XYZ file of N, CA and C in Angstrom:
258
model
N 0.834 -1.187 0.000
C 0.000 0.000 0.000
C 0.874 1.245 0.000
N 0.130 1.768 -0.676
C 1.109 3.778 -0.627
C 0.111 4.538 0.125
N 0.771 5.286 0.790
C 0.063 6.765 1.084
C 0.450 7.845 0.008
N -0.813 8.157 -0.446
C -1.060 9.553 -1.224
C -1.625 10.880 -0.725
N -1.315 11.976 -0.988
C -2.172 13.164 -0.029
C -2.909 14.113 -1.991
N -4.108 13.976 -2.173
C -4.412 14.463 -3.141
C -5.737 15.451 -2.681
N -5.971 16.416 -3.740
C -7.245 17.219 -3.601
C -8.222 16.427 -3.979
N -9.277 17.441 -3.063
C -10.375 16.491 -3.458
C -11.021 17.438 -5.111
N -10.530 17.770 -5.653
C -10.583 18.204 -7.079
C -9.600 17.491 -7.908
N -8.640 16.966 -7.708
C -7.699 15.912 -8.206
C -8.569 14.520 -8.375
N -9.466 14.446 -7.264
C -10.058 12.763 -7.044
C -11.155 13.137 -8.108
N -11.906 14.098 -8.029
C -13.194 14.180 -8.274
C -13.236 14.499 -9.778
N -12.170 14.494 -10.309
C -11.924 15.136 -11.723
C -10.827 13.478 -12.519
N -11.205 12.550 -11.654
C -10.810 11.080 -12.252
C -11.810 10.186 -12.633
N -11.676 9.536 -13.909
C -12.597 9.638 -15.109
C -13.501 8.330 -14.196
N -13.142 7.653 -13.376
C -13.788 6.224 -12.829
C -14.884 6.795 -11.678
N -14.030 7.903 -10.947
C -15.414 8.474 -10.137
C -16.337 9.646 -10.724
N -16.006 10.390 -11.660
C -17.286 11.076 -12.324
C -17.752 10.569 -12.915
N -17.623 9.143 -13.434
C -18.538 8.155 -13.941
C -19.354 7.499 -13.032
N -19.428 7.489 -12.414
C -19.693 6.476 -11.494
C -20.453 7.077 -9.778
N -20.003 8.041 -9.807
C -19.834 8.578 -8.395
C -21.698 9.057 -8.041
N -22.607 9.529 -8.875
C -23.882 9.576 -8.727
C -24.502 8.342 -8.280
N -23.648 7.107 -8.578
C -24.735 6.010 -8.189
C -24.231 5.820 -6.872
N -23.766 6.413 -6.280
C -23.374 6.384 -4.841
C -24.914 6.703 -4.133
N -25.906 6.730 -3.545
C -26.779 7.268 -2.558
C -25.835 8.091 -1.471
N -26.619 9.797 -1.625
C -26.034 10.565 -0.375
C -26.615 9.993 0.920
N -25.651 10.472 1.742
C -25.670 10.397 3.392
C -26.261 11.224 4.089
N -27.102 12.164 4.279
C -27.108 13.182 4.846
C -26.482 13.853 5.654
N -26.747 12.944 6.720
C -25.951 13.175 7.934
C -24.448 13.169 7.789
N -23.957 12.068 7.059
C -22.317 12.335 6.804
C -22.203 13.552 5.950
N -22.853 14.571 5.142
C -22.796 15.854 4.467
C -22.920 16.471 5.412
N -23.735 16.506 6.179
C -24.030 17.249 7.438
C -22.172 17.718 8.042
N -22.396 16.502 8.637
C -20.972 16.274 9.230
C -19.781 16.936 8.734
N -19.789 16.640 7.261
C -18.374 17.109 6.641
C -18.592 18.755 6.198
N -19.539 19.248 6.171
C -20.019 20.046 5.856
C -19.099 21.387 6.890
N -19.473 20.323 8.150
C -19.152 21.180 9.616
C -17.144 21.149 10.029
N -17.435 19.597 9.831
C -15.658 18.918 10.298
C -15.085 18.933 9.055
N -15.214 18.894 8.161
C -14.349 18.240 6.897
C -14.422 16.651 6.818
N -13.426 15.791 6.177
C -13.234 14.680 6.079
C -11.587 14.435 7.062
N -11.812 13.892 7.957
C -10.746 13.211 8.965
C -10.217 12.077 8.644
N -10.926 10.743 8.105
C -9.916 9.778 7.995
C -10.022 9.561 6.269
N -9.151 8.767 6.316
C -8.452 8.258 5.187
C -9.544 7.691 4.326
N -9.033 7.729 2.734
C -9.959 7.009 1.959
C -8.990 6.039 0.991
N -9.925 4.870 1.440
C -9.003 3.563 0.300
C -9.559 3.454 -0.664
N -8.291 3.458 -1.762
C -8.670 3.737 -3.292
C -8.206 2.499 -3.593
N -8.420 2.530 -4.892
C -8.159 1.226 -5.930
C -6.825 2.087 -6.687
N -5.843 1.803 -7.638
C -5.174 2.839 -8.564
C -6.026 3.444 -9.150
N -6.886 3.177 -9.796
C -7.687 4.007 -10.224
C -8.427 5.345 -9.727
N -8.463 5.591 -8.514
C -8.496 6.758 -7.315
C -9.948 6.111 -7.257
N -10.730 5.033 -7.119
C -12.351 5.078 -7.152
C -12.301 4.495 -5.606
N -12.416 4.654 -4.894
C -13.002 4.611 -3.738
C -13.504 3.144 -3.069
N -12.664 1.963 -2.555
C -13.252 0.958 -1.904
C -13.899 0.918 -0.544
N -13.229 2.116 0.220
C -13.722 1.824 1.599
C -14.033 3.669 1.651
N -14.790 4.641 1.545
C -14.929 6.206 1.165
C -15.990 6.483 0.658
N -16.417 5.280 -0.067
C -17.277 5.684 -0.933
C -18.574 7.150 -0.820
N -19.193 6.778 0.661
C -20.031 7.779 1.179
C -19.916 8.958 0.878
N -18.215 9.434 1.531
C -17.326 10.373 1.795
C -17.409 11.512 0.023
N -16.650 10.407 -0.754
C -16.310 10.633 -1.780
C -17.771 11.506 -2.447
N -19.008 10.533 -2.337
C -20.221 11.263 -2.763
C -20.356 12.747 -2.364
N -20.442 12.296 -0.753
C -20.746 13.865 -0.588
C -20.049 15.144 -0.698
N -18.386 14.803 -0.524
C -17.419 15.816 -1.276
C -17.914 16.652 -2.655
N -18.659 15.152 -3.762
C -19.014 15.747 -5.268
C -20.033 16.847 -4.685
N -21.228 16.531 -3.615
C -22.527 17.310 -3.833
C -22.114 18.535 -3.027
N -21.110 18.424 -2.376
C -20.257 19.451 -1.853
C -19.758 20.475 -2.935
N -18.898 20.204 -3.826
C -18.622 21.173 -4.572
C -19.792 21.275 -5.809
N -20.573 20.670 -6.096
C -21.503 20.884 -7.056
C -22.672 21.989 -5.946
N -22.563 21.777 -5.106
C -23.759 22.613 -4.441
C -23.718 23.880 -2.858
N -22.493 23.596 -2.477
C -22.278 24.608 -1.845
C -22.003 25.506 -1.619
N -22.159 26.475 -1.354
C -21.470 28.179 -1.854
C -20.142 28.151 -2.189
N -19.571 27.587 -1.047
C -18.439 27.873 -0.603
C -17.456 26.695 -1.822
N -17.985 25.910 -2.635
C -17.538 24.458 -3.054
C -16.628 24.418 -3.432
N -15.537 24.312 -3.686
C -14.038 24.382 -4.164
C -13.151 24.439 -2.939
N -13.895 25.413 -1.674
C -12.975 25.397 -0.687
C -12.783 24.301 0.278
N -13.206 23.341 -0.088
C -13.713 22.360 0.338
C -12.196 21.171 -0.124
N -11.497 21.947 -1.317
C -11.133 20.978 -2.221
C -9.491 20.375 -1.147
N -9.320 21.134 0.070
C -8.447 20.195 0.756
C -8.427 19.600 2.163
N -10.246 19.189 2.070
C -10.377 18.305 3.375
C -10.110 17.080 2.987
N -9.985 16.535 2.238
C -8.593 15.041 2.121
C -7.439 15.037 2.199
N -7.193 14.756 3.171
C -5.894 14.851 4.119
C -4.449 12.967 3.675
N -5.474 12.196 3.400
C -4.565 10.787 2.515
C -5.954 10.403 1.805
N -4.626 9.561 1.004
C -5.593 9.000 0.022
C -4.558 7.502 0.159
N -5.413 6.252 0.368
C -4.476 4.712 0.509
C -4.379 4.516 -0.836
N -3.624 4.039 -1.523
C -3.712 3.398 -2.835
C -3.416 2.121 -2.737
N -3.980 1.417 -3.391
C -3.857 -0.051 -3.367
C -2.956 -1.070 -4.626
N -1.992 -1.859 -4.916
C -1.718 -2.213 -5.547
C -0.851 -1.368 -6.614
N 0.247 -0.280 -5.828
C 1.041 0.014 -7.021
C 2.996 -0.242 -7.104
């Protein structure tokens, strides 16, 4: 495993999760949450940056910058990113 530290505009702009990343169902409460805290722990990726264990996270980051005033500033509450298999 690697540790990576990427934006969450780096993740969200990789072709496997803007494909894909709507069929996630939002969380509320975890938007809620990150909304307030940011994102604290880690998200395990595949190489591909798509999200095995984040997934939630990852969603609400997108509806985060697609919908919040503030959305872009958002773009460095991912603090690691695990990569798997490189």
């Amino acid at each position: 495993y690697t540790w990576e530290t990427q934006t969450v505009k780096f993740l969200l702009n990789q072709k496997k999760i803007y494909q894909n990343i709507e069929r996630v169902p939002i969380n509320q409460p975890l938007y809620d949450s990150v909304v307030e805290h940011g994102i604290e722990s880690p998200i395990l990726c595949m190489p591909n940056y798509y999200p095995i264990a984040g997934s939630q996270r990852m969603r609400v980051m997108w509806e985060i910058v697609r919908k919040h005033r503030d959305g872009w500033m958002f773009k460095t509450m991912v603090e690691y990113v695990l990569l798997m298999g490189r």
